[in-house]
PDB file of C-alpha atoms in Angstrom:
ATOM      1  CA  MET Y  21      46.348 -12.048 -12.650  1.00  0.00           C
ATOM      2  CA  ARG Y  22      43.018 -11.242 -14.255  1.00  0.00           C
ATOM      3  CA  VAL Y  23      39.976 -13.496 -14.019  1.00  0.00           C
ATOM      4  CA  GLN Y  24      39.582 -15.229 -17.374  1.00  0.00           C
ATOM      5  CA  HIS Y  25      36.045 -15.842 -18.514  1.00  0.00           C
ATOM      6  CA  MET Y  26      34.988 -19.438 -19.062  1.00  0.00           C
ATOM      7  CA  THR Y  27      34.037 -20.856 -22.439  1.00  0.00           C
ATOM      8  CA  ILE Y  28      31.625 -23.764 -22.559  1.00  0.00           C
ATOM      9  CA  LYS Y  29      31.324 -25.922 -25.690  1.00  0.00           C
ATOM     10  CA  GLY Y  30      29.337 -28.960 -26.663  1.00  0.00           C
ATOM     11  CA  GLU Y  31      30.999 -32.362 -26.122  1.00  0.00           C
ATOM     12  CA  MET Y  32      33.599 -30.952 -23.731  1.00  0.00           C
ATOM     13  CA  LYS Y  33      35.512 -33.508 -21.668  1.00  0.00           C
ATOM     14  CA  VAL Y  34      35.290 -33.228 -17.894  1.00  0.00           C
ATOM     15  CA  LYS Y  35      38.912 -32.135 -17.663  1.00  0.00           C
ATOM     16  CA  GLU Y  36      38.326 -29.419 -20.260  1.00  0.00           C
ATOM     17  CA  LEU Y  37      35.393 -28.100 -18.253  1.00  0.00           C
ATOM     18  CA  ILE Y  38      37.433 -28.059 -15.053  1.00  0.00           C
ATOM     19  CA  ASP Y  39      40.321 -26.353 -16.847  1.00  0.00           C
ATOM     20  CA  GLU Y  40      37.885 -23.609 -17.842  1.00  0.00           C
ATOM     21  CA  MET Y  41      36.955 -23.255 -14.187  1.00  0.00           C
ATOM     22  CA  GLY Y  42      40.659 -22.920 -13.469  1.00  0.00           C
ATOM     23  CA  ARG Y  43      40.947 -20.144 -16.027  1.00  0.00           C
ATOM     24  CA  ALA Y  44      38.424 -18.188 -13.999  1.00  0.00           C
ATOM     25  CA  GLY Y  45      40.255 -19.329 -10.877  1.00  0.00           C
ATOM     26  CA  VAL Y  46      37.961 -17.766  -8.275  1.00  0.00           C
ATOM     27  CA  LEU Y  47      34.964 -18.602  -6.095  1.00  0.00           C
ATOM     28  CA  GLY Y  48      33.499 -22.108  -6.381  1.00  0.00           C
ATOM     29  CA  ALA Y  49      34.875 -22.707  -9.877  1.00  0.00           C
ATOM     30  CA  GLY Y  50      38.391 -21.927  -8.726  1.00  0.00           C
ATOM     31  CA  ARG Y  51      38.052 -24.218  -5.729  1.00  0.00           C
ATOM     32  CA  VAL Y  52      36.764 -27.099  -7.856  1.00  0.00           C
ATOM     33  CA  TYR Y  53      39.797 -26.687 -10.136  1.00  0.00           C
ATOM     34  CA  LYS Y  54      42.232 -26.555  -7.206  1.00  0.00           C
ATOM     35  CA  ALA Y  55      40.631 -29.577  -5.540  1.00  0.00           C
ATOM     36  CA  THR Y  56      40.836 -31.546  -8.781  1.00  0.00           C
ATOM     37  CA  ARG Y  57      44.523 -30.721  -9.247  1.00  0.00           C
ATOM     38  CA  LEU Y  58      45.288 -31.595  -5.623  1.00  0.00           C
ATOM     39  CA  LEU Y  59      43.391 -34.901  -5.761  1.00  0.00           C
ATOM     40  CA  SER Y  60      45.296 -35.844  -8.918  1.00  0.00           C
ATOM     41  CA  GLU Y  61      48.585 -35.100  -7.140  1.00  0.00           C
ATOM     42  CA  MET Y  62      47.501 -37.207  -4.178  1.00  0.00           C
ATOM     43  CA  PHE Y  63      46.661 -40.171  -6.396  1.00  0.00           C
ATOM     44  CA  GLN Y  64      50.017 -39.915  -8.170  1.00  0.00           C
ATOM     45  CA  ASP Y  65      52.044 -39.791  -4.942  1.00  0.00           C
ATOM     46  CA  ASN Y  66      53.077 -43.408  -4.337  1.00  0.00           C
ATOM     47  CA  LYS Y  67      54.295 -42.573  -0.838  1.00  0.00           C
ATOM     48  CA  MET Y  68      51.008 -41.020   0.286  1.00  0.00           C
ATOM     49  CA  ASN Y  69      48.332 -43.016   2.075  1.00  0.00           C
ATOM     50  CA  ILE Y  70      44.887 -41.555   1.460  1.00  0.00           C
ATOM     51  CA  PHE Y  71      42.126 -41.659   4.063  1.00  0.00           C
ATOM     52  CA  LEU Y  72      38.552 -41.154   2.865  1.00  0.00           C
ATOM     53  CA  SER Y  73      36.085 -39.674   5.351  1.00  0.00           C
ATOM     54  CA  MET Y  74      32.409 -40.086   4.497  1.00  0.00           C
ATOM     55  CA  ALA Y  75      29.377 -38.624   6.286  1.00  0.00           C
ATOM     56  CA  GLY Y  76      25.852 -37.861   5.164  1.00  0.00           C
ATOM     57  CA  PRO Y  77      23.613 -40.031   2.953  1.00  0.00           C
ATOM     58  CA  LEU Y  78      26.228 -40.691   0.277  1.00  0.00           C
ATOM     59  CA  VAL Y  79      25.420 -44.369  -0.253  1.00  0.00           C
ATOM     60  CA  ALA Y  80      21.703 -43.651  -0.402  1.00  0.00           C
ATOM     61  CA  GLY Y  81      22.509 -40.717  -2.697  1.00  0.00           C
ATOM     62  CA  GLY Y  82      24.027 -42.855  -5.458  1.00  0.00           C
ATOM     63  CA  MET Y  83      27.748 -42.871  -4.599  1.00  0.00           C
ATOM     64  CA  ARG Y  84      28.095 -46.480  -3.441  1.00  0.00           C
ATOM     65  CA  ARG Y  85      29.813 -47.752  -6.583  1.00  0.00           C
ATOM     66  CA  ILE Y  86      32.184 -44.761  -6.670  1.00  0.00           C
ATOM     67  CA  ILE Y  87      33.445 -45.598  -3.185  1.00  0.00           C
ATOM     68  CA  SER Y  88      33.641 -49.312  -3.977  1.00  0.00           C
ATOM     69  CA  ASP Y  89      35.707 -48.594  -7.101  1.00  0.00           C
ATOM     70  CA  LEU Y  90      38.150 -46.472  -5.090  1.00  0.00           C
ATOM     71  CA  LEU Y  91      38.594 -49.384  -2.684  1.00  0.00           C
ATOM     72  CA  ARG Y  92      38.864 -51.979  -5.461  1.00  0.00           C
ATOM     73  CA  GLU Y  93      41.439 -49.903  -7.358  1.00  0.00           C
ATOM     74  CA  GLY Y  94      43.549 -49.322  -4.239  1.00  0.00           C
ATOM     75  CA  ARG Y  95      43.258 -45.535  -4.427  1.00  0.00           C
ATOM     76  CA  ILE Y  96      42.448 -45.159  -0.744  1.00  0.00           C
ATOM     77  CA  GLN Y  97      44.101 -46.906   2.185  1.00  0.00           C
ATOM     78  CA  ALA Y  98      41.475 -46.338   4.882  1.00  0.00           C
ATOM     79  CA  LEU Y  99      37.782 -45.479   5.027  1.00  0.00           C
ATOM     80  CA  ILE Y 100      36.282 -43.597   7.962  1.00  0.00           C
ATOM     81  CA  THR Y 101      32.517 -43.466   7.827  1.00  0.00           C
ATOM     82  CA  SER Y 102      29.265 -43.173   9.702  1.00  0.00           C
ATOM     83  CA  GLY Y 103      27.307 -46.243  10.695  1.00  0.00           C
ATOM     84  CA  ALA Y 104      24.443 -45.027   8.496  1.00  0.00           C
ATOM     85  CA  ASN Y 105      26.460 -45.375   5.287  1.00  0.00           C
ATOM     86  CA  LEU Y 106      27.397 -48.921   6.287  1.00  0.00           C
ATOM     87  CA  THR Y 107      23.745 -49.673   7.017  1.00  0.00           C
ATOM     88  CA  HIS Y 108      22.673 -48.447   3.585  1.00  0.00           C
ATOM     89  CA  ASP Y 109      25.500 -50.409   1.941  1.00  0.00           C
ATOM     90  CA  LEU Y 110      24.224 -53.586   3.609  1.00  0.00           C
ATOM     91  CA  LEU Y 111      20.628 -52.746   2.738  1.00  0.00           C
ATOM     92  CA  GLU Y 112      21.597 -52.916  -0.949  1.00  0.00           C
ATOM     93  CA  ALA Y 113      23.891 -55.906  -0.459  1.00  0.00           C
ATOM     94  CA  PHE Y 114      20.889 -57.809   0.931  1.00  0.00           C
ATOM     95  CA  GLY Y 115      18.803 -57.012  -2.161  1.00  0.00           C
ATOM     96  CA  GLY Y 116      17.128 -53.799  -1.033  1.00  0.00           C
ATOM     97  CA  GLY Y 117      17.410 -50.425  -2.678  1.00  0.00           C
ATOM     98  CA  HIS Y 118      17.009 -46.676  -2.541  1.00  0.00           C
ATOM     99  CA  TYR Y 119      14.323 -45.143  -4.674  1.00  0.00           C
ATOM    100  CA  HIS Y 120      13.059 -41.910  -6.177  1.00  0.00           C
ATOM    101  CA  ASN Y 121       9.522 -41.080  -7.236  1.00  0.00           C
ATOM    102  CA  LEU Y 122       8.175 -43.587  -4.715  1.00  0.00           C
ATOM    103  CA  GLN Y 123       4.925 -42.293  -3.262  1.00  0.00           C
ATOM    104  CA  PRO Y 124       3.990 -42.965   0.380  1.00  0.00           C
ATOM    105  CA  GLY Y 125       0.810 -44.711  -0.748  1.00  0.00           C
ATOM    106  CA  GLU Y 126       2.758 -47.308  -2.738  1.00  0.00           C
ATOM    107  CA  ALA Y 127       4.556 -48.898   0.190  1.00  0.00           C
ATOM    108  CA  LYS Y 128       5.652 -48.283   3.741  1.00  0.00           C
ATOM    109  CA  VAL Y 129       8.562 -45.932   3.271  1.00  0.00           C
ATOM    110  CA  GLY Y 130      11.086 -43.750   5.000  1.00  0.00           C
ATOM    111  CA  HIS Y 131      12.792 -40.933   3.197  1.00  0.00           C
ATOM    112  CA  ILE Y 132      15.954 -38.856   3.204  1.00  0.00           C
ATOM    113  CA  LYS Y 133      15.033 -35.635   1.372  1.00  0.00           C
ATOM    114  CA  ASP Y 134      13.906 -37.084  -2.002  1.00  0.00           C
ATOM    115  CA  ILE Y 135      15.392 -40.569  -1.427  1.00  0.00           C
ATOM    116  CA  TYR Y 136      12.925 -43.257  -0.373  1.00  0.00           C
ATOM    117  CA  THR Y 137      13.400 -46.597   1.347  1.00  0.00           C
ATOM    118  CA  LYS Y 138      11.004 -49.497   1.779  1.00  0.00           C
ATOM    119  CA  THR Y 139      10.220 -50.868   5.208  1.00  0.00           C
ATOM    120  CA  GLU Y 140      10.320 -54.388   3.781  1.00  0.00           C
ATOM    121  CA  ASP Y 141      13.959 -53.862   2.758  1.00  0.00           C
ATOM    122  CA  PHE Y 142      14.853 -52.984   6.341  1.00  0.00           C
ATOM    123  CA  GLU Y 143      13.019 -56.081   7.545  1.00  0.00           C
ATOM    124  CA  VAL Y 144      15.293 -58.157   5.300  1.00  0.00           C
ATOM    125  CA  PHE Y 145      18.278 -56.189   6.605  1.00  0.00           C
ATOM    126  CA  GLU Y 146      17.337 -57.010  10.202  1.00  0.00           C
ATOM    127  CA  GLU Y 147      16.942 -60.700   9.419  1.00  0.00           C
ATOM    128  CA  ARG Y 148      20.202 -60.986   7.474  1.00  0.00           C
ATOM    129  CA  ILE Y 149      22.362 -58.972   9.885  1.00  0.00           C
ATOM    130  CA  SER Y 150      21.071 -61.062  12.809  1.00  0.00           C
ATOM    131  CA  LYS Y 151      22.215 -64.253  11.093  1.00  0.00           C
ATOM    132  CA  ILE Y 152      25.617 -62.706  10.352  1.00  0.00           C
ATOM    133  CA  LEU Y 153      25.978 -61.668  13.994  1.00  0.00           C
ATOM    134  CA  GLU Y 154      25.191 -65.221  15.081  1.00  0.00           C
ATOM    135  CA  SER Y 155      27.869 -66.583  12.745  1.00  0.00           C
ATOM    136  CA  ILE Y 156      30.499 -64.023  13.723  1.00  0.00           C
ATOM    137  CA  THR Y 157      30.064 -64.588  17.453  1.00  0.00           C
ATOM    138  CA  SER Y 158      29.970 -68.391  17.320  1.00  0.00           C
ATOM    139  CA  THR Y 159      33.689 -68.641  18.155  1.00  0.00           C
ATOM    140  CA  ARG Y 160      34.573 -65.143  19.330  1.00  0.00           C
ATOM    141  CA  GLN Y 161      32.782 -62.364  21.203  1.00  0.00           C
ATOM    142  CA  VAL Y 162      35.179 -59.380  21.399  1.00  0.00           C
ATOM    143  CA  PHE Y 163      36.157 -57.354  18.328  1.00  0.00           C
ATOM    144  CA  SER Y 164      37.425 -53.927  17.484  1.00  0.00           C
ATOM    145  CA  ILE Y 165      34.900 -52.048  15.349  1.00  0.00           C
ATOM    146  CA  ARG Y 166      37.253 -52.418  12.368  1.00  0.00           C
ATOM    147  CA  GLU Y 167      37.520 -56.186  12.895  1.00  0.00           C
ATOM    148  CA  PHE Y 168      33.758 -56.435  13.286  1.00  0.00           C
ATOM    149  CA  ILE Y 169      33.118 -54.693   9.946  1.00  0.00           C
ATOM    150  CA  HIS Y 170      35.812 -56.841   8.308  1.00  0.00           C
ATOM    151  CA  GLU Y 171      34.041 -60.010   9.514  1.00  0.00           C
ATOM    152  CA  ILE Y 172      30.718 -58.768   8.141  1.00  0.00           C
ATOM    153  CA  GLY Y 173      32.413 -58.305   4.769  1.00  0.00           C
ATOM    154  CA  LYS Y 174      33.234 -62.023   4.629  1.00  0.00           C
ATOM    155  CA  HIS Y 175      29.495 -62.774   4.528  1.00  0.00           C
ATOM    156  CA  ILE Y 176      28.633 -60.360   1.696  1.00  0.00           C
ATOM    157  CA  GLN Y 177      28.322 -61.549  -1.918  1.00  0.00           C
ATOM    158  CA  ASP Y 178      27.446 -58.249  -3.633  1.00  0.00           C
ATOM    159  CA  GLU Y 179      30.465 -57.194  -5.730  1.00  0.00           C
ATOM    160  CA  ASN Y 180      29.468 -53.522  -5.430  1.00  0.00           C
ATOM    161  CA  SER Y 181      29.372 -53.555  -1.645  1.00  0.00           C
ATOM    162  CA  ILE Y 182      31.680 -51.087   0.072  1.00  0.00           C
ATOM    163  CA  ILE Y 183      32.148 -53.419   3.027  1.00  0.00           C
ATOM    164  CA  LYS Y 184      32.904 -56.434   0.814  1.00  0.00           C
ATOM    165  CA  ASN Y 185      35.446 -54.530  -1.290  1.00  0.00           C
ATOM    166  CA  ALA Y 186      37.172 -53.238   1.821  1.00  0.00           C
ATOM    167  CA  THR Y 187      37.338 -56.757   3.270  1.00  0.00           C
ATOM    168  CA  ASP Y 188      38.486 -58.351   0.002  1.00  0.00           C
ATOM    169  CA  ASN Y 189      41.266 -55.782  -0.403  1.00  0.00           C
ATOM    170  CA  ASN Y 190      42.196 -55.699   3.300  1.00  0.00           C
ATOM    171  CA  ILE Y 191      41.427 -51.979   3.585  1.00  0.00           C
ATOM    172  CA  PRO Y 192      40.305 -50.965   7.076  1.00  0.00           C
ATOM    173  CA  ILE Y 193      36.953 -49.333   7.690  1.00  0.00           C
ATOM    174  CA  TYR Y 194      36.723 -47.293  10.875  1.00  0.00           C
ATOM    175  CA  ALA Y 195      33.264 -46.330  12.118  1.00  0.00           C
ATOM    176  CA  PRO Y 196      33.613 -44.790  15.602  1.00  0.00           C
ATOM    177  CA  GLY Y 197      29.930 -43.809  15.631  1.00  0.00           C
ATOM    178  CA  ILE Y 198      28.580 -47.161  14.458  1.00  0.00           C
ATOM    179  CA  ILE Y 199      26.230 -47.461  17.436  1.00  0.00           C
ATOM    180  CA  ASP Y 200      24.373 -44.379  16.186  1.00  0.00           C
ATOM    181  CA  SER Y 201      22.803 -46.263  13.272  1.00  0.00           C
ATOM    182  CA  MET Y 202      20.477 -49.123  12.405  1.00  0.00           C
ATOM    183  CA  ILE Y 203      23.457 -51.468  12.770  1.00  0.00           C
ATOM    184  CA  GLY Y 204      23.842 -50.159  16.304  1.00  0.00           C
ATOM    185  CA  LEU Y 205      20.199 -50.841  17.060  1.00  0.00           C
ATOM    186  CA  GLN Y 206      20.580 -54.424  15.820  1.00  0.00           C
ATOM    187  CA  LEU Y 207      23.715 -54.815  17.942  1.00  0.00           C
ATOM    188  CA  TRP Y 208      21.836 -53.709  21.034  1.00  0.00           C
ATOM    189  CA  MET Y 209      18.976 -56.097  20.311  1.00  0.00           C
ATOM    190  CA  PHE Y 210      21.403 -58.958  19.645  1.00  0.00           C
ATOM    191  CA  THR Y 211      23.222 -58.418  22.950  1.00  0.00           C
ATOM    192  CA  GLN Y 212      20.012 -58.835  24.917  1.00  0.00           C
ATOM    193  CA  GLU Y 213      20.513 -62.593  24.624  1.00  0.00           C
ATOM    194  CA  ASN Y 214      24.037 -62.975  23.177  1.00  0.00           C
ATOM    195  CA  GLN Y 215      27.597 -62.005  24.027  1.00  0.00           C
ATOM    196  CA  LEU Y 216      29.237 -59.393  21.794  1.00  0.00           C
ATOM    197  CA  CYS Y 217      31.581 -56.568  22.723  1.00  0.00           C
ATOM    198  CA  LEU Y 218      33.039 -53.913  20.395  1.00  0.00           C
ATOM    199  CA  ASP Y 219      36.324 -52.389  21.553  1.00  0.00           C
ATOM    200  CA  ALA Y 220      36.530 -48.863  20.128  1.00  0.00           C
ATOM    201  CA  VAL Y 221      39.917 -48.152  21.718  1.00  0.00           C
ATOM    202  CA  ALA Y 222      41.503 -51.057  19.824  1.00  0.00           C
ATOM    203  CA  ASP Y 223      40.846 -49.221  16.558  1.00  0.00           C
ATOM    204  CA  MET Y 224      43.029 -46.349  17.732  1.00  0.00           C
ATOM    205  CA  HIS Y 225      45.980 -48.719  18.067  1.00  0.00           C
ATOM    206  CA  HIS Y 226      45.465 -50.014  14.531  1.00  0.00           C
ATOM    207  CA  LEU Y 227      44.853 -46.585  13.007  1.00  0.00           C
ATOM    208  CA  SER Y 228      47.857 -45.083  14.815  1.00  0.00           C
ATOM    209  CA  ASP Y 229      50.082 -47.801  13.375  1.00  0.00           C
ATOM    210  CA  LEU Y 230      48.804 -46.965   9.888  1.00  0.00           C
ATOM    211  CA  VAL Y 231      49.400 -43.246  10.501  1.00  0.00           C
ATOM    212  CA  PHE Y 232      52.997 -43.724  11.637  1.00  0.00           C
ATOM    213  CA  GLU Y 233      53.775 -46.200   8.866  1.00  0.00           C
ATOM    214  CA  SER Y 234      52.750 -43.554   6.323  1.00  0.00           C
ATOM    215  CA  GLU Y 235      55.416 -41.321   4.850  1.00  0.00           C
ATOM    216  CA  ARG Y 236      52.690 -38.881   3.833  1.00  0.00           C
ATOM    217  CA  ILE Y 237      48.951 -38.764   4.488  1.00  0.00           C
ATOM    218  CA  GLY Y 238      46.236 -37.271   2.338  1.00  0.00           C
ATOM    219  CA  ALA Y 239      42.567 -36.948   3.238  1.00  0.00           C
ATOM    220  CA  ILE Y 240      39.397 -36.801   1.175  1.00  0.00           C
ATOM    221  CA  ILE Y 241      36.666 -35.466   3.451  1.00  0.00           C
ATOM    222  CA  LEU Y 242      33.078 -35.722   2.255  1.00  0.00           C
ATOM    223  CA  GLY Y 243      30.794 -34.127   4.824  1.00  0.00           C
ATOM    224  CA  GLY Y 244      31.658 -33.384   8.429  1.00  0.00           C
ATOM    225  CA  GLY Y 245      30.724 -34.895  11.751  1.00  0.00           C
ATOM    226  CA  VAL Y 246      32.546 -37.662  13.601  1.00  0.00           C
ATOM    227  CA  PRO Y 247      34.200 -39.162  10.483  1.00  0.00           C
ATOM    228  CA  LYS Y 248      35.857 -35.831   9.611  1.00  0.00           C
ATOM    229  CA  HIS Y 249      37.197 -35.292  13.105  1.00  0.00           C
ATOM    230  CA  TYR Y 250      38.318 -38.904  13.564  1.00  0.00           C
ATOM    231  CA  THR Y 251      40.244 -38.688  10.286  1.00  0.00           C
ATOM    232  CA  LEU Y 252      42.058 -35.467  11.130  1.00  0.00           C
ATOM    233  CA  ALA Y 253      42.589 -36.188  14.827  1.00  0.00           C
ATOM    234  CA  SER Y 254      44.183 -39.563  14.068  1.00  0.00           C
ATOM    235  CA  THR Y 255      47.158 -37.701  12.560  1.00  0.00           C
ATOM    236  CA  ILE Y 256      47.691 -35.175  15.359  1.00  0.00           C
ATOM    237  CA  LEU Y 257      50.732 -36.911  16.880  1.00  0.00           C
ATOM    238  CA  ARG Y 258      52.574 -36.623  13.555  1.00  0.00           C
ATOM    239  CA  GLY Y 259      51.583 -32.990  13.086  1.00  0.00           C
ATOM    240  CA  GLY Y 260      48.580 -33.574  10.845  1.00  0.00           C
ATOM    241  CA  VAL Y 261      47.800 -34.490   7.246  1.00  0.00           C
ATOM    242  CA  ASP Y 262      50.030 -33.409   4.386  1.00  0.00           C
ATOM    243  CA  ALA Y 263      47.198 -32.725   1.951  1.00  0.00           C
ATOM    244  CA  ALA Y 264      43.409 -32.695   2.079  1.00  0.00           C
ATOM    245  CA  ILE Y 265      40.318 -31.722   0.187  1.00  0.00           C
ATOM    246  CA  GLN Y 266      36.943 -31.394   1.835  1.00  0.00           C
ATOM    247  CA  ILE Y 267      33.496 -30.955   0.341  1.00  0.00           C
ATOM    248  CA  ILE Y 268      30.985 -29.678   2.875  1.00  0.00           C
ATOM    249  CA  MET Y 269      27.768 -27.716   3.134  1.00  0.00           C
ATOM    250  CA  ASP Y 270      28.082 -26.930   6.850  1.00  0.00           C
ATOM    251  CA  ARG Y 271      28.578 -23.315   7.848  1.00  0.00           C
ATOM    252  CA  SER Y 272      31.514 -22.053   9.882  1.00  0.00           C
ATOM    253  CA  GLU Y 273      29.826 -19.247  11.845  1.00  0.00           C
ATOM    254  CA  ALA Y 274      28.783 -21.396  14.813  1.00  0.00           C
ATOM    255  CA  GLY Y 275      32.282 -22.797  15.281  1.00  0.00           C
ATOM    256  CA  SER Y 276      31.391 -26.385  14.469  1.00  0.00           C
ATOM    257  CA  LEU Y 277      34.094 -28.820  13.404  1.00  0.00           C
ATOM    258  CA  SER Y 278      31.901 -29.864  10.480  1.00  0.00           C
ATOM    259  CA  GLY Y 279      31.846 -26.365   9.028  1.00  0.00           C
ATOM    260  CA  ALA Y 280      35.445 -25.443   9.829  1.00  0.00           C
ATOM    261  CA  PRO Y 281      37.741 -24.604   6.907  1.00  0.00           C
ATOM    262  CA  LEU Y 282      40.676 -26.976   6.661  1.00  0.00           C
ATOM    263  CA  GLU Y 283      43.094 -24.163   7.465  1.00  0.00           C
ATOM    264  CA  GLU Y 284      41.729 -24.240  11.010  1.00  0.00           C
ATOM    265  CA  ALA Y 285      43.088 -27.791  11.339  1.00  0.00           C
ATOM    266  CA  ARG Y 286      46.620 -26.389  11.195  1.00  0.00           C
ATOM    267  CA  THR Y 287      46.093 -24.650  14.544  1.00  0.00           C
ATOM    268  CA  TRP Y 288      45.382 -28.036  16.171  1.00  0.00           C
ATOM    269  CA  ALA Y 289      48.250 -29.893  14.448  1.00  0.00           C
ATOM    270  CA  LYS Y 290      45.670 -31.843  12.455  1.00  0.00           C
ATOM    271  CA  ALA Y 291      47.194 -30.494   9.252  1.00  0.00           C
ATOM    272  CA  GLN Y 292      50.869 -29.787   8.626  1.00  0.00           C
ATOM    273  CA  THR Y 293      51.838 -26.112   8.538  1.00  0.00           C
ATOM    274  CA  ASP Y 294      52.895 -26.508   4.897  1.00  0.00           C
ATOM    275  CA  SER Y 295      50.020 -28.818   3.937  1.00  0.00           C
ATOM    276  CA  LYS Y 296      48.048 -28.379   0.727  1.00  0.00           C
ATOM    277  CA  LEU Y 297      44.385 -27.829   1.606  1.00  0.00           C
ATOM    278  CA  VAL Y 298      41.274 -27.081  -0.437  1.00  0.00           C
ATOM    279  CA  THR Y 299      37.751 -26.622   0.894  1.00  0.00           C
ATOM    280  CA  VAL Y 300      34.865 -26.722  -1.580  1.00  0.00           C
ATOM    281  CA  ILE Y 301      31.426 -25.660  -0.397  1.00  0.00           C
ATOM    282  CA  GLY Y 302      28.603 -27.674  -1.905  1.00  0.00           C
ATOM    283  CA  ASP Y 303      26.814 -30.991  -2.286  1.00  0.00           C
ATOM    284  CA  ALA Y 304      29.280 -33.890  -2.364  1.00  0.00           C
ATOM    285  CA  THR Y 305      26.992 -35.925  -4.638  1.00  0.00           C
ATOM    286  CA  ILE Y 306      27.486 -33.245  -7.300  1.00  0.00           C
ATOM    287  CA  LEU Y 307      31.027 -32.124  -6.691  1.00  0.00           C
ATOM    288  CA  PHE Y 308      32.958 -35.263  -5.772  1.00  0.00           C
ATOM    289  CA  PRO Y 309      32.048 -37.224  -8.935  1.00  0.00           C
ATOM    290  CA  LEU Y 310      33.055 -34.160 -10.985  1.00  0.00           C
ATOM    291  CA  ILE Y 311      36.326 -33.612  -9.116  1.00  0.00           C
ATOM    292  CA  LEU Y 312      37.145 -37.339  -9.107  1.00  0.00           C
ATOM    293  CA  ALA Y 313      36.482 -37.665 -12.856  1.00  0.00           C
ATOM    294  CA  GLY Y 314      38.710 -34.677 -13.524  1.00  0.00           C
ATOM    295  CA  ALA Y 315      41.480 -36.030 -11.308  1.00  0.00           C
ATOM    296  CA  LEU Y 316      41.375 -39.454 -12.953  1.00  0.00           C
TER     297      LEU Y 316
END
């Protein structure tokens, strides 16, 4: 089949643009088209539970409401994320923000590439999360990480909060690396004078039950790291996921899990031998909104 050359017109719909990419059918354009088609199929499969894996500064990068909408609309059945994304979700839930064009002389700031944060927002975060920890541990001191995040969600009022929407819709959030974040630092400080224990193993029981209750499992993997591996490895005892798309910028040459093509997961029984898999190389803050809009 010959590569067909794309035609771009004014006022094209997203789906029309992606269809043009499909006409070319190769390289990044072809992968975006294939990922869009596969994501649409996953959403339409009523017997497929979809796990969303999220690493990198996606909340700080403007994708918070996208993830919240997916939770609110019931399009995903589990979220696996880094502690950092939960931290940045809470930062906004407590009235803080993420900024661009903020100069270091204007305020005390930290930055992630061209995203800026204000020190004063993190001071509010520290104060608010400490009060929540006091409330949560007033009658109980041992939680799984999932239960702990769920309890935090009960104290959040922001309707766009990822944690609140997960709690309100009873969708589990798993964050195996939560200690490696500002939440983790606050947990350590809190336990200097208070009793609190997070049971990471308990989450494996809960996640395994969800895996084996699922007739089919699909995965949306945004970025690599611990969330990507935790998502795929959770399905190993059933032979892996049935379908997955991943959007990554990590390279495969060094053999890292983050940069591994999804086809490699088949060799570890983290993806079924007949699974549908698409890897798209690029920035998730560009590509996932495009692919999601096309799929919807």
